[in-house]
Short mmCIF file of C-alpha atoms in Angstrom, two decimals:
data_model
loop_
_atom_site.label_atom_id
_atom_site.label_comp_id
_atom_site.label_asym_id
_atom_site.label_seq_id
_atom_site.Cartn_x
_atom_site.Cartn_y
_atom_site.Cartn_z
CA UNK J 1192 126.81 78.42 106.33
CA UNK J 1193 127.21 82.17 105.61
CA UNK J 1194 126.26 84.29 108.60
CA UNK J 1195 126.99 87.75 107.19
CA UNK J 1196 128.68 89.52 104.24
CA UNK J 1197 130.36 92.92 104.61
CA UNK J 1198 131.44 94.75 101.44
CA UNK J 1199 133.51 97.94 101.26
CA UNK J 1200 134.94 99.90 98.34
CA UNK J 1201 138.71 100.45 98.48
CA UNK J 1202 139.48 102.41 95.32
CA UNK J 1203 138.26 103.32 91.84
CA UNK J 1204 140.57 104.09 88.93
CA UNK J 1205 140.67 104.07 85.14
CA UNK J 1206 141.90 100.52 85.69
CA UNK J 1207 141.99 98.39 88.84
CA UNK J 1208 143.25 94.86 88.26
CA UNK J 1209 143.90 91.87 90.56
CA UNK J 1210 143.86 93.25 94.11
CA UNK J 1211 145.64 90.99 96.63
CA UNK J 1212 144.69 91.09 100.32
CA UNK J 1213 146.95 90.14 103.24
CA UNK J 1214 147.11 90.65 107.02
CA UNK J 1215 150.37 92.12 108.30
CA UNK J 1216 152.11 91.09 111.51
CA UNK J 1217 150.85 94.28 113.20
CA UNK J 1218 147.24 93.40 112.40
CA UNK J 1219 146.69 95.88 109.58
CA UNK J 1220 145.04 94.79 106.34
CA UNK J 1221 147.09 95.43 103.23
CA UNK J 1222 145.80 95.45 99.64
CA UNK J 1223 148.18 95.60 96.67
CA UNK J 1224 146.70 96.19 93.21
CA UNK J 1225 147.59 97.17 89.66
CA UNK J 1226 145.96 100.50 88.76
CA UNK J 1227 146.23 103.24 86.18
CA UNK J 1228 146.19 103.42 82.41
CA UNK J 1229 143.20 102.90 80.12
CA UNK J 1230 143.66 99.13 79.70
CA UNK J 1231 145.65 96.14 80.97
CA UNK J 1232 148.33 95.71 79.80
CA UNK J 1233 149.42 99.32 79.18
CA UNK J 1234 152.63 101.28 79.71
CA UNK J 1235 150.82 103.40 82.34
CA UNK J 1236 149.96 100.40 84.60
CA UNK J 1237 151.40 100.78 88.10
CA UNK J 1238 151.18 98.88 91.41
CA UNK J 1239 149.82 100.57 94.54
CA UNK J 1240 149.36 99.63 98.18
CA UNK J 1241 146.36 100.46 100.37
CA UNK J 1242 146.19 100.06 104.17
CA UNK J 1243 143.31 99.54 106.59
CA UNK J 1244 143.73 99.85 110.35
CA UNK J 1245 140.06 99.10 111.13
CA UNK J 1246 139.66 95.66 109.55
CA UNK J 1247 138.55 96.91 106.15
CA UNK J 1248 136.06 99.64 107.10
CA UNK J 1249 138.25 102.44 105.74
CA UNK J 1250 141.30 102.46 103.51
CA UNK J 1251 144.28 104.75 102.90
CA UNK J 1252 145.06 106.50 99.64
CA UNK J 1253 147.08 104.72 96.95
CA UNK J 1254 150.86 104.68 97.33
CA UNK J 1255 153.22 103.28 94.70
CA UNK J 1256 155.49 100.42 95.77
CA UNK J 1257 157.84 100.48 92.74
CA UNK J 1258 160.10 103.41 91.74
CA UNK J 1259 158.91 105.21 88.59
CA UNK J 1260 161.08 104.18 85.62
CA UNK J 1261 158.58 104.28 82.76
CA UNK J 1262 157.87 100.54 82.80
CA UNK J 1263 154.47 98.92 83.23
CA UNK J 1264 154.14 97.13 86.58
CA UNK J 1265 151.91 94.24 87.68
CA UNK J 1266 151.69 92.29 90.97
CA UNK J 1267 150.74 88.60 91.00
CA UNK J 1268 151.36 87.53 94.63
CA UNK J 1269 152.02 88.98 98.08
CA UNK J 1270 153.42 86.92 100.95
CA UNK J 1271 153.74 87.81 104.63
CA UNK J 1272 156.36 86.00 106.72
CA UNK J 1273 156.55 87.79 110.07
CA UNK J 1274 157.77 91.33 109.43
CA UNK J 1275 158.85 90.47 105.88
CA UNK J 1276 156.29 91.30 103.18
CA UNK J 1277 157.14 90.31 99.60
CA UNK J 1278 155.33 91.58 96.52
CA UNK J 1279 156.10 89.55 93.38
CA UNK J 1280 156.11 91.96 90.45
CA UNK J 1281 156.14 91.77 86.68
CA UNK J 1282 157.67 94.78 84.90
CA UNK J 1283 157.38 95.06 81.13
CA UNK J 1284 157.26 97.38 78.13
CA UNK J 1285 153.50 97.79 78.19
CA UNK J 1286 152.56 94.70 76.16
CA UNK J 1287 154.19 92.00 78.32
CA UNK J 1288 157.33 92.04 76.14
CA UNK J 1289 160.70 92.54 77.85
CA UNK J 1290 158.89 90.93 80.80
CA UNK J 1291 161.07 90.74 83.91
CA UNK J 1292 160.20 89.37 87.37
CA UNK J 1293 161.32 90.87 90.65
CA UNK J 1294 160.55 90.98 94.37
CA UNK J 1295 159.80 94.16 96.29
CA UNK J 1296 160.09 93.72 100.07
CA UNK J 1297 158.85 95.73 103.02
CA UNK J 1298 159.73 95.37 106.69
CA UNK J 1299 157.47 98.16 108.03
CA UNK J 1300 153.94 96.90 107.28
CA UNK J 1301 154.13 97.86 103.61
CA UNK J 1302 154.89 101.56 103.97
CA UNK J 1303 158.34 101.51 102.37
CA UNK J 1304 159.66 99.05 99.80
CA UNK J 1305 163.01 97.93 98.40
CA UNK J 1306 163.92 95.86 95.33
CA UNK J 1307 165.38 92.46 96.29
CA UNK J 1308 165.95 91.13 92.77
CA UNK J 1309 164.44 88.20 90.93
CA UNK J 1310 162.44 85.37 92.54
CA UNK J 1311 164.04 81.91 92.64
CA UNK J 1312 164.26 80.12 89.26
CA UNK J 1313 162.24 82.73 87.35
CA UNK J 1314 163.86 86.00 86.23
CA UNK J 1315 161.33 86.53 83.43
CA UNK J 1316 158.00 85.58 81.82
CA UNK J 1317 156.47 84.10 84.97
CA UNK J 1318 153.50 84.78 87.24
CA UNK J 1319 154.22 83.74 90.83
CA UNK J 1320 150.91 82.77 92.49
CA UNK J 1321 149.43 82.26 95.97
CA UNK J 1322 151.70 80.28 98.31
CA UNK J 1323 150.57 77.85 100.97
CA UNK J 1324 152.26 76.40 104.04
CA UNK J 1325 151.81 72.63 104.18
CA UNK J 1326 151.25 70.86 107.48
CA UNK J 1327 154.73 69.31 107.13
CA UNK J 1328 156.25 72.81 107.23
CA UNK J 1329 157.07 73.13 103.53
CA UNK J 1330 156.34 76.34 101.63
CA UNK J 1331 154.68 75.66 98.26
CA UNK J 1332 154.38 78.40 95.62
CA UNK J 1333 152.48 77.83 92.36
CA UNK J 1334 153.58 79.55 89.16
CA UNK J 1335 152.95 79.66 85.46
CA UNK J 1336 155.81 80.29 83.04
CA UNK J 1337 156.24 80.99 79.32
CA UNK J 1338 159.38 79.87 77.43
CA UNK J 1339 159.61 83.06 75.34
CA UNK J 1340 162.94 82.97 73.53
CA UNK J 1341 164.86 86.00 72.25
CA UNK J 1342 164.10 84.84 68.71
CA UNK J 1343 160.34 84.77 69.35
CA UNK J 1344 160.53 88.14 71.10
CA UNK J 1345 162.50 89.80 68.29
CA UNK J 1346 160.25 88.32 65.61
CA UNK J 1347 157.24 90.16 67.06
CA UNK J 1348 159.15 93.44 67.28
CA UNK J 1349 160.66 93.23 63.80
CA UNK J 1350 157.87 91.67 61.70
CA UNK J 1351 155.88 94.51 60.05
CA UNK J 1352 152.95 92.12 59.52
CA UNK J 1353 152.46 91.83 63.31
CA UNK J 1354 150.59 95.00 64.25
CA UNK J 1355 150.02 94.21 67.93
CA UNK J 1356 153.50 94.00 69.46
CA UNK J 1357 152.48 91.89 72.45
CA UNK J 1358 153.63 88.67 74.09
CA UNK J 1359 150.64 86.61 72.90
CA UNK J 1360 151.80 87.07 69.31
CA UNK J 1361 155.18 85.41 69.95
CA UNK J 1362 153.93 81.92 69.00
CA UNK J 1363 155.27 80.56 72.29
CA UNK J 1364 154.37 76.83 72.14
CA UNK J 1365 153.15 76.15 75.67
CA UNK J 1366 152.51 77.49 79.16
CA UNK J 1367 154.08 75.61 82.07
CA UNK J 1368 152.21 75.39 85.37
CA UNK J 1369 154.03 74.09 88.42
CA UNK J 1370 155.26 74.77 91.92
CA UNK J 1371 158.30 75.90 93.84
CA UNK J 1372 158.95 74.03 97.11
CA UNK J 1373 161.06 75.10 100.06
CA UNK J 1374 161.91 72.60 102.78
CA UNK J 1375 164.13 75.06 104.70
CA UNK J 1376 161.69 77.87 105.54
CA UNK J 1377 162.25 79.81 102.34
CA UNK J 1378 166.07 79.75 102.19
CA UNK J 1379 166.03 77.74 98.94
CA UNK J 1380 163.46 76.43 96.47
CA UNK J 1381 163.21 73.53 94.03
CA UNK J 1382 161.14 73.79 90.85
CA UNK J 1383 158.65 71.06 89.88
CA UNK J 1384 156.57 71.45 86.68
CA UNK J 1385 153.02 70.08 86.92
CA UNK J 1386 151.66 70.52 83.37
CA UNK J 1387 152.61 71.87 79.97
CA UNK J 1388 149.53 73.41 78.38
CA UNK J 1389 149.59 73.58 74.59
CA UNK J 1390 149.03 77.07 73.16
CA UNK J 1391 148.83 76.25 69.46
CA UNK J 1392 145.16 77.35 69.50
CA UNK J 1393 145.76 80.57 71.45
CA UNK J 1394 147.38 82.09 74.49
CA UNK J 1395 146.67 80.54 77.92
CA UNK J 1396 146.73 82.32 81.27
CA UNK J 1397 146.96 79.28 83.55
CA UNK J 1398 146.99 81.09 86.93
CA UNK J 1399 147.19 77.96 89.11
CA UNK J 1400 145.80 77.93 92.63
CA UNK J 1401 146.58 75.19 95.14
CA UNK J 1402 145.35 73.62 98.39
CA UNK J 1403 146.49 70.79 100.65
CA UNK J 1404 144.16 67.80 100.88
CA UNK J 1405 143.50 65.86 104.10
CA UNK J 1406 145.99 63.13 103.15
CA UNK J 1407 148.79 65.60 102.38
CA UNK J 1408 148.33 65.63 98.60
CA UNK J 1409 148.52 68.97 96.78
CA UNK J 1410 145.55 69.85 94.58
CA UNK J 1411 145.84 72.39 91.77
CA UNK J 1412 143.13 74.13 89.75
CA UNK J 1413 144.08 75.79 86.47
CA UNK J 1414 142.32 78.34 84.29
CA UNK J 1415 142.39 77.08 80.72
CA UNK J 1416 141.16 79.87 78.48
CA UNK J 1417 138.31 79.16 76.06
CA UNK J 1418 137.66 75.68 77.49
CA UNK J 1419 134.65 76.76 79.59
CA UNK J 1420 135.83 74.87 82.70
CA UNK J 1421 138.56 74.72 85.32
CA UNK J 1422 141.17 71.96 85.03
CA UNK J 1423 142.65 69.79 87.81
CA UNK J 1424 145.84 67.98 88.67
CA UNK J 1425 147.22 66.68 91.97
CA UNK J 1426 150.47 65.46 93.49
CA UNK J 1427 150.83 62.61 95.96
CA UNK J 1428 154.59 63.07 96.51
CA UNK J 1429 154.79 66.64 97.78
CA UNK J 1430 154.74 68.20 94.34
CA UNK J 1431 157.51 66.25 92.66
CA UNK J 1432 155.20 64.52 90.19
CA UNK J 1433 151.66 65.27 89.09
CA UNK J 1434 148.63 63.45 87.71
CA UNK J 1435 147.31 64.03 84.21
CA UNK J 1436 145.63 67.41 83.79
CA UNK J 1437 141.88 66.78 83.48
CA UNK J 1438 138.84 68.97 82.87
CA UNK J 1439 136.55 69.37 85.89
CA UNK J 1440 132.81 70.03 85.88
CA UNK J 1441 133.39 73.50 87.42
CA UNK J 1442 132.25 76.13 84.90
CA UNK J 1443 134.72 78.94 84.24
CA UNK J 1444 134.60 81.91 81.83
CA UNK J 1445 138.40 82.26 81.47
CA UNK J 1446 138.70 83.75 84.95
CA UNK J 1447 141.27 83.20 87.72
CA UNK J 1448 140.00 80.89 90.51
CA UNK J 1449 141.13 81.07 94.13
CA UNK J 1450 141.33 78.15 96.57
CA UNK J 1451 141.39 79.00 100.27
CA UNK J 1452 142.10 76.50 103.04
CA UNK J 1453 139.48 76.49 105.82
CA UNK J 1454 139.28 74.43 109.03
CA UNK J 1455 139.23 70.90 107.51
CA UNK J 1456 137.47 72.23 104.40
CA UNK J 1457 138.46 73.95 101.15
CA UNK J 1458 136.79 77.07 99.73
CA UNK J 1459 136.70 78.13 96.10
CA UNK J 1460 136.07 81.74 95.04
CA UNK J 1461 135.11 81.95 91.38
CA UNK J 1462 132.50 82.90 88.77
CA UNK J 1463 130.77 79.63 87.75
CA UNK J 1464 129.75 80.53 84.22
CA UNK J 1465 131.03 78.78 81.08
CA UNK J 1466 129.71 81.23 78.50
CA UNK J 1467 131.98 81.42 75.45
CA UNK J 1468 133.07 85.01 76.03
CA UNK J 1469 136.44 84.96 74.29
CA UNK J 1470 138.40 87.94 75.58
CA UNK J 1471 135.29 89.66 76.95
CA UNK J 1472 135.46 89.86 80.75
CA UNK J 1473 131.75 90.65 81.14
CA UNK J 1474 130.88 86.98 81.40
CA UNK J 1475 132.59 86.88 84.82
CA UNK J 1476 129.38 86.74 86.81
CA UNK J 1477 128.02 85.85 89.36
CA UNK J 1478 130.58 85.88 92.16
CA UNK J 1479 130.25 82.63 94.11
CA UNK J 1480 131.68 80.83 97.10
CA UNK J 1481 131.78 77.03 97.01
CA UNK J 1482 132.96 74.89 99.92
CA UNK J 1483 134.07 71.25 99.79
CA UNK J 1484 134.13 68.88 102.77
CA UNK J 1485 135.60 65.91 100.86
CA UNK J 1486 138.90 67.10 99.35
CA UNK J 1487 137.27 68.79 96.32
CA UNK J 1488 135.51 65.63 95.14
CA UNK J 1489 132.25 67.54 95.51
CA UNK J 1490 131.09 70.99 96.55
CA UNK J 1491 128.35 70.56 99.12
CA UNK J 1492 127.88 74.26 99.83
CA UNK J 1493 127.38 76.76 96.99
CA UNK J 1494 126.39 80.37 97.51
CA UNK J 1495 126.22 83.48 95.33
CA UNK J 1496 127.94 86.29 97.22
CA UNK J 1497 126.52 89.13 95.16
CA UNK J 1498 123.88 89.44 92.45
CA UNK J 1499 124.89 93.01 91.63
CA UNK J 1500 125.61 92.98 87.86
CA UNK J 1501 129.08 93.31 86.40
CA UNK J 1502 132.37 91.52 85.91
CA UNK J 1503 134.06 90.07 89.02
CA UNK J 1504 137.68 89.14 88.39
CA UNK J 1505 140.79 88.00 90.24
CA UNK J 1506 139.71 87.39 93.81
CA UNK J 1507 142.46 86.86 96.37
CA UNK J 1508 142.53 86.66 100.14
CA UNK J 1509 142.70 84.37 103.16
CA UNK J 1510 140.78 82.71 106.00
CA UNK J 1511 140.94 83.56 109.69
CA UNK J 1512 138.65 83.06 112.70
CA UNK J 1513 135.66 81.82 110.66
CA UNK J 1514 135.94 84.73 108.22
CA UNK J 1515 136.94 84.61 104.55
CA UNK J 1516 138.52 87.97 103.76
CA UNK J 1517 139.28 88.83 100.14
CA UNK J 1518 139.50 91.58 97.57
CA UNK J 1519 138.29 91.53 93.99
CA UNK J 1520 138.08 93.84 90.99
CA UNK J 1521 134.63 94.89 89.76
CA UNK J 1522 134.14 96.00 86.15
CA UNK J 1523 137.94 96.48 85.81
CA UNK J 1524 137.69 99.82 87.65
CA UNK J 1525 136.77 99.28 91.30
CA UNK J 1526 138.50 97.36 94.12
CA UNK J 1527 136.05 95.75 96.55
CA UNK J 1528 136.77 94.25 99.97
CA UNK J 1529 134.64 91.31 101.16
CA UNK J 1530 134.35 89.95 104.70
CA UNK J 1531 132.34 86.71 104.61
CA UNK J 1532 131.48 85.48 108.11
CA UNK J 1533 130.84 81.74 108.29
CA UNK J 1534 128.61 80.04 110.85
#
């Protein structure tokens, strides 16, 4: 099914984390990525944009999209609606405390950016994830949210026994995965939780990814850290209610998956390995593309995209004209661009 794979390097930094690839209205490719600092999270993390005018062969130098104010910055989603490009950012103190959410928008292909305030429903402690447009015209945006209260936040800062002043030491009870739905072309959104994931045994980065099934249902895959597998839920009523969250047979080493809608098929970019790696990202290997022809009941086509060693994390991209285009971080330092041509 794969005809050809083209791979190009975009950037290398002390840290390169979660590059997101989109096509602008003018035809340019745009990659937005967190870079800088020795680790993630860190107070020196920043978000940069890269441009390609030759379909990924060459890339521009890094340019910051958020004004320097001393805060750490992270990008979790980029949407393109005509001339309007929206980057959904997290800004925080360096350890995901004082975590605020905001939207930076560009109307000139991502060359200049302006702060447009908080996203709908979620001013803080939320990752906005990859939106889809359903065939009925609705916009559906997955998210995961943490109910971090001021009391939990202050306890971490003020307790001398807590050495690591970070969000995952707040004893927040659960992570909520769900979706935002707009039925009026993005003018307003309603919030619909899909699952509350217990965090009594440790912090969970749910990072939901969604796809529309052939009958109009919405399918969601969730990363459930330390479980060794991806988890699944679906909605038959346009996201208003969801089935029980169940463990799939798709191996996962605590890594973000990415579903991409193809022509009457669904692709999954991931690293199918269920090694018990804890917080070690080096189990994120190999990088694979799976394709389902039966609404994710099975994965008929499975291919390893690269056997070059290392950790492959946080793929994100899109499908167009029989090509899957995406970016991914390699070994936490390098941004790679992939162009996978399908037969």
